[in-house]
Coordinates of C-alpha atoms in Angstrom, one line a residue:
E1 CA -39.2 -38.0 -125.5
G2 CA -42.8 -37.2 -126.1
S3 CA -45.1 -34.2 -126.6
F4 CA -44.5 -31.0 -124.7
E5 CA -47.0 -28.3 -123.6
N6 CA -45.8 -25.1 -122.0
G7 CA -42.3 -26.6 -121.7
E8 CA -43.6 -29.8 -119.8
I9 CA -43.9 -33.3 -121.1
E10 CA -47.6 -34.2 -121.6
G11 CA -49.4 -37.5 -122.6
E12 CA -47.3 -40.6 -123.4
G13 CA -43.5 -40.3 -123.3
V14 CA -40.2 -41.4 -121.9
R15 CA -38.0 -39.7 -119.2
F16 CA -34.4 -40.6 -118.3
W17 CA -32.8 -39.5 -115.0
S18 CA -29.0 -39.3 -115.7
H19 CA -28.0 -39.1 -112.0
D20 CA -29.3 -42.6 -111.1
G21 CA -30.1 -44.2 -114.5
R22 CA -33.9 -44.6 -114.0
I23 CA -36.1 -44.7 -117.1
Y24 CA -39.8 -44.0 -117.0
R25 CA -42.1 -44.9 -119.8
G26 CA -45.8 -44.0 -119.6
S27 CA -48.2 -41.2 -119.1
F28 CA -47.4 -37.7 -118.0
S29 CA -49.4 -34.7 -116.9
G30 CA -47.9 -31.3 -116.4
G31 CA -44.4 -32.8 -116.5
E32 CA -45.2 -35.4 -113.8
C33 CA -45.5 -39.2 -114.0
H34 CA -49.3 -39.5 -113.9
G35 CA -51.4 -42.5 -115.0
Q36 CA -50.1 -45.9 -116.1
G37 CA -46.4 -46.3 -116.4
A38 CA -43.2 -48.3 -115.7
I39 CA -39.8 -47.4 -114.2
Q40 CA -36.8 -49.4 -115.0
Y41 CA -33.9 -49.0 -112.5
K42 CA -30.2 -49.3 -113.2
D43 CA -30.0 -52.7 -111.3
G44 CA -32.5 -54.2 -113.8
S45 CA -35.5 -54.1 -111.4
S46 CA -38.7 -52.4 -112.4
Y47 CA -42.0 -51.0 -111.1
E48 CA -45.1 -51.2 -113.2
G49 CA -48.4 -49.6 -112.2
Q50 CA -50.3 -46.4 -111.6
F51 CA -48.8 -43.0 -110.7
E52 CA -50.4 -39.9 -109.3
H53 CA -48.3 -36.7 -109.3
N54 CA -45.0 -38.7 -109.4
R55 CA -46.1 -41.1 -106.6
R56 CA -47.0 -44.7 -106.7
E57 CA -50.8 -45.1 -106.5
G58 CA -53.2 -48.1 -106.6
Y59 CA -52.1 -51.5 -107.9
Y60 CA -48.5 -52.0 -108.9
S61 CA -46.0 -54.8 -109.4
L62 CA -42.2 -54.9 -108.6
W63 CA -40.0 -57.0 -110.8
K64 CA -36.5 -58.3 -110.4
N65 CA -34.6 -60.4 -113.0
S66 CA -37.9 -61.0 -114.9
W67 CA -39.6 -62.5 -111.8
I68 CA -42.4 -60.7 -110.0
C69 CA -41.4 -59.9 -106.4
H70 CA -44.5 -58.1 -105.1
T71 CA -47.9 -57.0 -106.1
F72 CA -49.5 -54.2 -104.0
L73 CA -52.5 -52.1 -103.7

């Protein structure tokens, strides 16, 4: 869900991975998670923070059952 450019998601959008139930909401560049975003995992835990080319980058927080577990740089 989002805007597409040359067949790849671009700007703000949502991606769902059916094989493991992850949902990413946030910024994309060239089809990759890039910029501010959040991933919700099937077990209910989530990651919120910065991404750079599909990798965690900079400050981020890990959440489990609505409680913050860790904040990292």
